[in-house]
Coordinates of C-alpha atoms and ligand atoms in Angstrom, one line a residue:
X181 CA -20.6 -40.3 18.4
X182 CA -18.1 -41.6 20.9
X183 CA -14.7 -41.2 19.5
X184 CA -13.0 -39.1 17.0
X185 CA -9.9 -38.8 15.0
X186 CA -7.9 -35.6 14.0
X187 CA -5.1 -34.9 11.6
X188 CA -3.8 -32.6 9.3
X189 CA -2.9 -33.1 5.9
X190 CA -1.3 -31.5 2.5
X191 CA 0.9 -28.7 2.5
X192 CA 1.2 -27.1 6.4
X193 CA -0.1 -23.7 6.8
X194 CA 0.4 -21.5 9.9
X195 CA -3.0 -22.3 11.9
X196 CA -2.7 -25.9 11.8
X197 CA -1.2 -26.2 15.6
X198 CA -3.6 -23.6 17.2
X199 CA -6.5 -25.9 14.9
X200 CA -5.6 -28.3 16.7
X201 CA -5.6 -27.2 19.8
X202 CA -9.3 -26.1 19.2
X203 CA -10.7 -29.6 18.1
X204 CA -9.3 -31.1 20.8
X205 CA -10.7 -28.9 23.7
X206 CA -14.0 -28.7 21.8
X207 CA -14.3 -32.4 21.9
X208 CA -13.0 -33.1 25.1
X209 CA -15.4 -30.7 26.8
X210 CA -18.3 -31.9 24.4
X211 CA -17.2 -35.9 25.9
X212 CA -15.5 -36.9 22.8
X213 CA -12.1 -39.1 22.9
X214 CA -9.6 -37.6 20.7
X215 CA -6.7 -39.9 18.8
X216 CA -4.5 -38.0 16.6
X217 CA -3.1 -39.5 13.4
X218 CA 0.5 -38.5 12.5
X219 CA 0.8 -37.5 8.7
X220 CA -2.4 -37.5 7.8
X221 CA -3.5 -40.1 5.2
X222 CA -0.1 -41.5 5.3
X223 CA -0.6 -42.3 8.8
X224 CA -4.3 -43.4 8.5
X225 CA -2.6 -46.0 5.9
X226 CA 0.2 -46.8 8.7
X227 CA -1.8 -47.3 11.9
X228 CA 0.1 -43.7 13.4
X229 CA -2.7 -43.1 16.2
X230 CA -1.9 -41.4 19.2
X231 CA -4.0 -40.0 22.4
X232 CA -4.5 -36.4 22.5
X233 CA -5.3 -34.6 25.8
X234 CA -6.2 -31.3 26.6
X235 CA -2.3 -30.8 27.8
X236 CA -1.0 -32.4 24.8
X237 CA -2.2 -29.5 23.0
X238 CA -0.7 -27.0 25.2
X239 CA 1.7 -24.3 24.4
X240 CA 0.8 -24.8 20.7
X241 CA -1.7 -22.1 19.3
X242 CA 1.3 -19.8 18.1
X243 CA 3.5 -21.8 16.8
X244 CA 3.9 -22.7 12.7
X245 CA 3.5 -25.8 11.2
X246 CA 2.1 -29.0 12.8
X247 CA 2.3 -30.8 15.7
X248 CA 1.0 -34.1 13.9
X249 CA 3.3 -33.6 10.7
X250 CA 1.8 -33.8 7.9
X251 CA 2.1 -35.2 3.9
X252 CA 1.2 -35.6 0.7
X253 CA 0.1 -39.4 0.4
X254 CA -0.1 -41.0 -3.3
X255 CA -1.0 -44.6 -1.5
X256 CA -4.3 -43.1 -0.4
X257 CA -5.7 -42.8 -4.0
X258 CA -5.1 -46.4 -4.8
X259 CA -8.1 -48.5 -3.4
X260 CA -5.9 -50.7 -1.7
X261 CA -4.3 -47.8 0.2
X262 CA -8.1 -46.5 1.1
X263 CA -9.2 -50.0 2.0
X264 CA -5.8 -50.2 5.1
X265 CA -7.2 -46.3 6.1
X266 CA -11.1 -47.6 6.8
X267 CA -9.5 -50.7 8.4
X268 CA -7.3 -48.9 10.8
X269 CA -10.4 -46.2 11.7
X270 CA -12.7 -49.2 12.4
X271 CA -9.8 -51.1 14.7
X272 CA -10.1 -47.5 16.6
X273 CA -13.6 -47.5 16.9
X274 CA -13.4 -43.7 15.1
X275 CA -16.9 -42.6 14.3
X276 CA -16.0 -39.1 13.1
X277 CA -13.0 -37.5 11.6
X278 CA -11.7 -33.9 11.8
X279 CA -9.2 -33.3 8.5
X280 CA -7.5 -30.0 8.4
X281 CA -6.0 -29.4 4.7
X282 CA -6.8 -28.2 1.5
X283 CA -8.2 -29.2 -1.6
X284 CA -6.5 -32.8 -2.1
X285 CA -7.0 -33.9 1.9
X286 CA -10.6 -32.8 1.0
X287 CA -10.7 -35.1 -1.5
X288 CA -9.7 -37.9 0.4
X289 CA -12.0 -36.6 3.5
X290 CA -14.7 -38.0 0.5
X291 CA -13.6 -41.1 0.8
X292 CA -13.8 -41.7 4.6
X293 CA -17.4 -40.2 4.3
X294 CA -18.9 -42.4 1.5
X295 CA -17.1 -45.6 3.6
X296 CA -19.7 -44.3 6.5
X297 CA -17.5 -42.2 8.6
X298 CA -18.7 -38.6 9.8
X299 CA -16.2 -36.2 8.4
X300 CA -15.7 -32.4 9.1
X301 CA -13.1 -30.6 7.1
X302 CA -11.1 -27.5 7.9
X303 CA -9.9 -25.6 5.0
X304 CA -6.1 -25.0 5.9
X305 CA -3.4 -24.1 2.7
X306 CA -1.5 -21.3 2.5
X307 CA -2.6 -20.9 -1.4
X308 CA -6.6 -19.7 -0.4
X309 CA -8.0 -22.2 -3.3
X310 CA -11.2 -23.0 -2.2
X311 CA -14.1 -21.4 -3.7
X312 CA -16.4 -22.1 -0.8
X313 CA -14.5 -20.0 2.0
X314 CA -13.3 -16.7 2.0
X315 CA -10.5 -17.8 4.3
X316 CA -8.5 -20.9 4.8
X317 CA -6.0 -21.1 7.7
X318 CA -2.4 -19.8 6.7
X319 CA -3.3 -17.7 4.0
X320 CA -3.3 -14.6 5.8
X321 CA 0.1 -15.3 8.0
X322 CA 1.6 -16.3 4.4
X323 CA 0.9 -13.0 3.0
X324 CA 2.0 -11.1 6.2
X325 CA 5.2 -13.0 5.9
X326 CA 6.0 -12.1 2.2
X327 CA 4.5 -8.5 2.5
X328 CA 7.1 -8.0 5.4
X329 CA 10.2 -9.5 3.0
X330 CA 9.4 -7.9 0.2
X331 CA 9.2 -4.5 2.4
X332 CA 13.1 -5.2 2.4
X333 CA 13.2 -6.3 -1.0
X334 CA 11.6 -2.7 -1.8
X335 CA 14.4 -0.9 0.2
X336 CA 17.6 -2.5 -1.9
X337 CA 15.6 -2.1 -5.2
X338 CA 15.1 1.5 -4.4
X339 CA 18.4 1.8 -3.3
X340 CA 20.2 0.4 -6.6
X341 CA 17.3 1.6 -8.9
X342 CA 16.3 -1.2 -10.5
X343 CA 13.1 -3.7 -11.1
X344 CA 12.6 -7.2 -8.7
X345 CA 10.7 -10.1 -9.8
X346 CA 9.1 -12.1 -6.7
X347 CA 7.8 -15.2 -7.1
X348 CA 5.5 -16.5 -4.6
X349 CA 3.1 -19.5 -4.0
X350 CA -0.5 -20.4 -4.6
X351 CA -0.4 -23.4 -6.9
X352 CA -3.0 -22.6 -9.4
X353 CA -4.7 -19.7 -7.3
X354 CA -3.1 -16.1 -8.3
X355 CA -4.9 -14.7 -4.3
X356 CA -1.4 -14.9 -2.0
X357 CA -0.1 -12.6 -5.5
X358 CA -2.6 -10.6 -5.7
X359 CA -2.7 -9.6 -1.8
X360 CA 0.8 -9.0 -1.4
X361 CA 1.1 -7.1 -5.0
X362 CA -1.9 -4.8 -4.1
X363 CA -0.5 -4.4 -0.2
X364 CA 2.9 -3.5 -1.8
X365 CA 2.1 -1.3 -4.9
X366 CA 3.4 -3.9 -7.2
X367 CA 3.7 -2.5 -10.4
X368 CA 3.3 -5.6 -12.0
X369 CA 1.1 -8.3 -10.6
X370 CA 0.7 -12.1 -12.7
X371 CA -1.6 -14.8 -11.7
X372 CA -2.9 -17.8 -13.3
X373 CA -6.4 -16.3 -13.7
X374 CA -5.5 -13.3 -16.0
X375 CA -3.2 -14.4 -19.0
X376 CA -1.2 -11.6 -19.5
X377 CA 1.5 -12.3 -22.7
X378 CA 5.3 -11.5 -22.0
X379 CA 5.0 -8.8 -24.9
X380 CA 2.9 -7.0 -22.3
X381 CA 5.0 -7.5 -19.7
X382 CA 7.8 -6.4 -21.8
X383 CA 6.2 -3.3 -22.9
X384 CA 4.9 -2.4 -19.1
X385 CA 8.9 -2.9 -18.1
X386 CA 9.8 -0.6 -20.8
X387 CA 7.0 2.2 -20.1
X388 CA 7.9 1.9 -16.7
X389 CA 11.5 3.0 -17.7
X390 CA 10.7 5.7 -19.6
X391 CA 8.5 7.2 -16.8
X392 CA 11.4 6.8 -14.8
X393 CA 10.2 4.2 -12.2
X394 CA 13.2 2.2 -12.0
X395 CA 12.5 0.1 -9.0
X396 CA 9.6 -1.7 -10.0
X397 CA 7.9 -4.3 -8.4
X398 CA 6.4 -7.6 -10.0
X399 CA 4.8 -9.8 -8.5
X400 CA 4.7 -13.5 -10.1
X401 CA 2.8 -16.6 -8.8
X402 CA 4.7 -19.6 -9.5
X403 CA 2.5 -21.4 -12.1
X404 CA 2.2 -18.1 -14.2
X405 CA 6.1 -17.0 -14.7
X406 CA 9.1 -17.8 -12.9
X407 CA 10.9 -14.8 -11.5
X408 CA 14.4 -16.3 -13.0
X409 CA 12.9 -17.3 -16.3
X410 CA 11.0 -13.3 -16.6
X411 CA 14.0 -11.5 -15.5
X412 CA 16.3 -13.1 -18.2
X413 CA 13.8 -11.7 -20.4
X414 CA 13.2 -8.6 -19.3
X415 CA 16.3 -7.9 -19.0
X416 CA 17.5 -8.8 -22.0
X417 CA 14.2 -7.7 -24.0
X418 CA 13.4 -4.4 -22.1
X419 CA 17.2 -3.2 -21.2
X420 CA 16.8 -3.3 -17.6
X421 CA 19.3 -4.6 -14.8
X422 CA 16.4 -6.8 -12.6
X423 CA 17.3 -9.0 -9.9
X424 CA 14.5 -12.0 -9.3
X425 CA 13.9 -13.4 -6.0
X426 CA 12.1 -16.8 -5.6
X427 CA 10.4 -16.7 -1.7
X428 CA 9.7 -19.9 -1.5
X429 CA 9.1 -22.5 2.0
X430 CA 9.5 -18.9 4.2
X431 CA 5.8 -17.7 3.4
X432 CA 4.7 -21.1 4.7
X433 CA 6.7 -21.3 8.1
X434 CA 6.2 -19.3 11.0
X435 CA 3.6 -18.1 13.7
X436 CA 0.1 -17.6 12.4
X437 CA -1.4 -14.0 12.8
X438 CA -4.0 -13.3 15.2
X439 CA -6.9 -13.9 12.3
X440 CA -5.5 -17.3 11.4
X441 CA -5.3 -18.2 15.2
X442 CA -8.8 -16.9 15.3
X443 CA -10.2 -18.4 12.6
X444 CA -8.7 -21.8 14.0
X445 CA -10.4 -21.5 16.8
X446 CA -14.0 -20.8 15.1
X447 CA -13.6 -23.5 12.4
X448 CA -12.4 -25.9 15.0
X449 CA -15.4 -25.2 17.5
X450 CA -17.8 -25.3 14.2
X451 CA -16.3 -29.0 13.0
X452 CA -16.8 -30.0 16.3
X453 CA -20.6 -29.0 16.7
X454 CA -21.0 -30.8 12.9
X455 CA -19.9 -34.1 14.4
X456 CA -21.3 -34.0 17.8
X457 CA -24.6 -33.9 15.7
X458 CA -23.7 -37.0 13.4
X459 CA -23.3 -34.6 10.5
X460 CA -20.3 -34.3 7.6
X461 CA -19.2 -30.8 6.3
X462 CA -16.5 -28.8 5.5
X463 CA -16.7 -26.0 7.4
X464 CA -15.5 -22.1 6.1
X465 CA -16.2 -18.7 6.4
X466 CA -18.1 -15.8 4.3
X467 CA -18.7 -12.5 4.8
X468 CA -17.8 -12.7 8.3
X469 CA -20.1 -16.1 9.2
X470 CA -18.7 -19.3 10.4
X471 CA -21.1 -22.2 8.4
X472 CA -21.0 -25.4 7.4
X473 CA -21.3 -26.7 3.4
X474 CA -21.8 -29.9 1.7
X475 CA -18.3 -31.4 1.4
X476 CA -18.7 -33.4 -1.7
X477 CA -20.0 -29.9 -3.1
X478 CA -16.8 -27.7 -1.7
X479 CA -14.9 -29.1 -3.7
X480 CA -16.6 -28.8 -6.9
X481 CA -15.6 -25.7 -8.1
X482 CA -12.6 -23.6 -9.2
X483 CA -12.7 -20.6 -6.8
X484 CA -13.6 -17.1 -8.7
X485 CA -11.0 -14.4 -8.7
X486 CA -11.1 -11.3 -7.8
X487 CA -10.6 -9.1 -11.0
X488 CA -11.5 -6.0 -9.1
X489 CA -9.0 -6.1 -6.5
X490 CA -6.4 -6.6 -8.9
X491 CA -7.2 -3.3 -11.5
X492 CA -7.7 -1.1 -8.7
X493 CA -3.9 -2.2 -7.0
X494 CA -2.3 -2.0 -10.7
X495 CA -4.5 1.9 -10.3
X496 CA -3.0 2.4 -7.5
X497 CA 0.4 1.1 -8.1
X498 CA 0.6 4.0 -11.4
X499 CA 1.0 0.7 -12.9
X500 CA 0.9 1.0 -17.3
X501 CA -0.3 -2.7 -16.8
X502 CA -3.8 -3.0 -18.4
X503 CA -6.5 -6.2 -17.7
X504 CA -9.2 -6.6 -20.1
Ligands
F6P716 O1 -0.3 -26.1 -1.3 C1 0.6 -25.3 -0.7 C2 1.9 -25.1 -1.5 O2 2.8 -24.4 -0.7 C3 1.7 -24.5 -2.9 O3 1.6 -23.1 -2.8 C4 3.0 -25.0 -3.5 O4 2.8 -25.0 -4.9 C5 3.2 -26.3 -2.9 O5 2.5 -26.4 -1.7 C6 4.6 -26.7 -2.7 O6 4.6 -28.0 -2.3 P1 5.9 -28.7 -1.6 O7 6.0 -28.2 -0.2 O8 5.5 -30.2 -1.5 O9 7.0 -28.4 -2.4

C-alpha cells in the first residue's frame, strides 16, 4: 500500500473535518500519500483529486462540516457511473480508500472493495443508523445542539403555558429523538421504531391537560409525525394552543463536541492501521473499544433500538405515554 484516497460522503456531520485531519496525519506518518476527493462519489465520478498535506489539514479539527464537501451522488449507482469511479482510482494509482459517511456511502465503499480496492469506512451521520457502532461521528454534537435549542424552546413554552412539537432528524432511526427527549424530559417522545397511533397521542395531550402540565414537550422524528401536521391535530383534537417547531439543518452544522472530535481521531488512526495492513473494514466503536467489522456485514442489518431508554425517559418525564 503506497497511496491512498480520502473523502467524505452523504449527509455532513460535525467530525468530518477533525476525521480528516486524523487520516491524513495517520497516513503521512505511517509513509502513505494522501489525495483527497472533493464530494465524495460525485467527485470519484468527476476526476476531483487533490494533495493533502499535513498543513492542509490544519486549523480544521473544530470546525463543522467538511473541508472536502460532500453529496449525495445518484450517478454512482448506475454501472456506468461506478465504472468512471474505478477508472479515475486506477489513473491515481489509489490502492486504498478511506470513506467517511453513513449508510449509503457505505454502500458504495462495496463497490470500490469488490473492484479490488482496500476500503476502510468511518461511520459519520448525524442520524446514528448503523447497527454495528455504538457511535457515528456527529451524532453526539447533533444532539448537544438541539438539547441546547430546545432548552430555550422550554423557557417560552413555560412561559406562555402551552405544549411544543419539535421535530428533529434521523431518517428512519428514532436515536437523535430519543436522546434529546430523555435529556429534556419530553413528555412525549415518537420514533419510527415504536408505532404509537395519534389516538394515543391525542389522549396523552389531553391527560396531560387535565394534570395540569401545560407546557409539554414532544419530541417527533421526522419520518414518524411532522411537528406542523401533529400540532393541527392536537390542537384541534385535544383543545390545546401548541406551537410546533421544525429544527431542521441547525442540528447538523456546527463544531463537533469533544467526543465526536475524539472519536475522529480513534476511528481515523484505526482505518489507517486496517489499510496499512492491506485489509477492508468499517471501523466503529462498542462498549468503549475501537474495532474493525466486516464491511459488507455492517451494513446488513437495521440497527436495534433501545426500548429501555425510551420507557424509563417517558418515567421520568411523569409522562401518561405508555410503550407496550
Ligand atoms: O442523513 C442525515 C440527514 O440529516 C437525515 O437526518 C435527514 O433525513 C437527511 O439527512 C436530510 O438530507 P438533506 O440534507 O439532503 O436534506
Amino acid at each position: 500500500m503506497k497511496r491512498i484516497a480520502v473523502f467524505t460522503s452523504g449527509g455532513d456531520a460535525p467530525g468530518m473535518n477533525a476525521c480528516i485531519r486524523s487520516v491524513v496525519r495517520f497516513a503521512l506518518s505511517a509513509n502513505l500519500e494522501v489525495l483527497g476527493v472533493l464530494r465524495g462519489f460525485k467527485g470519484l465520478i468527476e476526476n476531483e483529486f487533490v494533495n493533502l498535506s499535513t498543513k492542509s489539514v490544519g486549523n480544521i479539527v473544530h470546525l463543522g462540516g467538511t473541508m472536502l464537501y460532500t453529496s449525495r451522488c445518484d450517478e454512482f449507482l448506475t454501472e456506468a457511473g461506478q465504472k468512471k469511479a474505478i477508472l479515475n482510482l486506477k489513473k491515481h494509482k489509489i490502492d486504498g480508500v478511506v470513506v467517511i459517511g453513513g449508510n449509503g456511502s457505505f454502500n458504495g465503499a462495496l463497490v470500490l472493495e469488490n473492484a479490488g480496492f482496500k476500503v476502510a469506512c468511518i461511520p459519520a451521520t448525524i442520524d446514528n443508523d448503523l447497527y454495528y457502532t455504538d457511535y457515528s461521528l456527529g451524532y453526539d454534537t447533533a444532539v448537544n445542539t438541539v438539547t441546547n435549542l430546545v432548552n430555550n424552546i422550554r423557557d417560552t413554552a413555560q412561559s406562555h403555558e402551552r405544549p411544543c412539537v419539535i421535530e428533529v432528524m434521523g431518517a428512519f432511526c428514532g436515536d437523535i429523538a430519543l436522546t434529546v427527549g430523555a435529556s429534556v424530559g419530553a413528555e412525549i417522545i415518537l420514533v419510527p421504531e415504536i408505532k404509537i397511533a395519534e389516538k394515543q397521542i391525542v389522549d396523552a395531550m389531553q391527560k396531560c391537560k387535565e394534570m395540569g402540565k401545560n407546557s409539554c414537550l414532544i419530541i417527533t422524528n421526522e419520518k414518524t409525525y411532522k411537528a406542523t401536521e401533529l400540532t393541527r391535530i392536537l390542537n384541534k383534537k385535544a383543545g390545546v394552543d401548541a406551537r410546533a417547531l421544525e429544527i431542521g439543518h441547525i442540528q447538523r452544522g456546527g463544531s463537533p463536541s469533544a467526543l465526536d472530535r475524539t472519536l475522529a481521531l480513534k476511528f481515523g488512526a484505526k482505518a489507517i492501521e486496517l489499510l496499512k495492513n492491506n485489509k477492508s473494514g468499517a471501523v466503529g466503536q462498542k462498549n468503549g473499544e475501537i474495532f474493525a467489522y466486516i464491511l459488507k456485514n455492517a451494513i446488513e442489518c437495521d440497527k436495534i433500538f433501545d426500548v429501555k431508554t425510551l420507557k424509563e425517559a417517558l418515567v421520568c418525564a411523569g409522562s401518561v405515554l405508555s410503550i407496550e
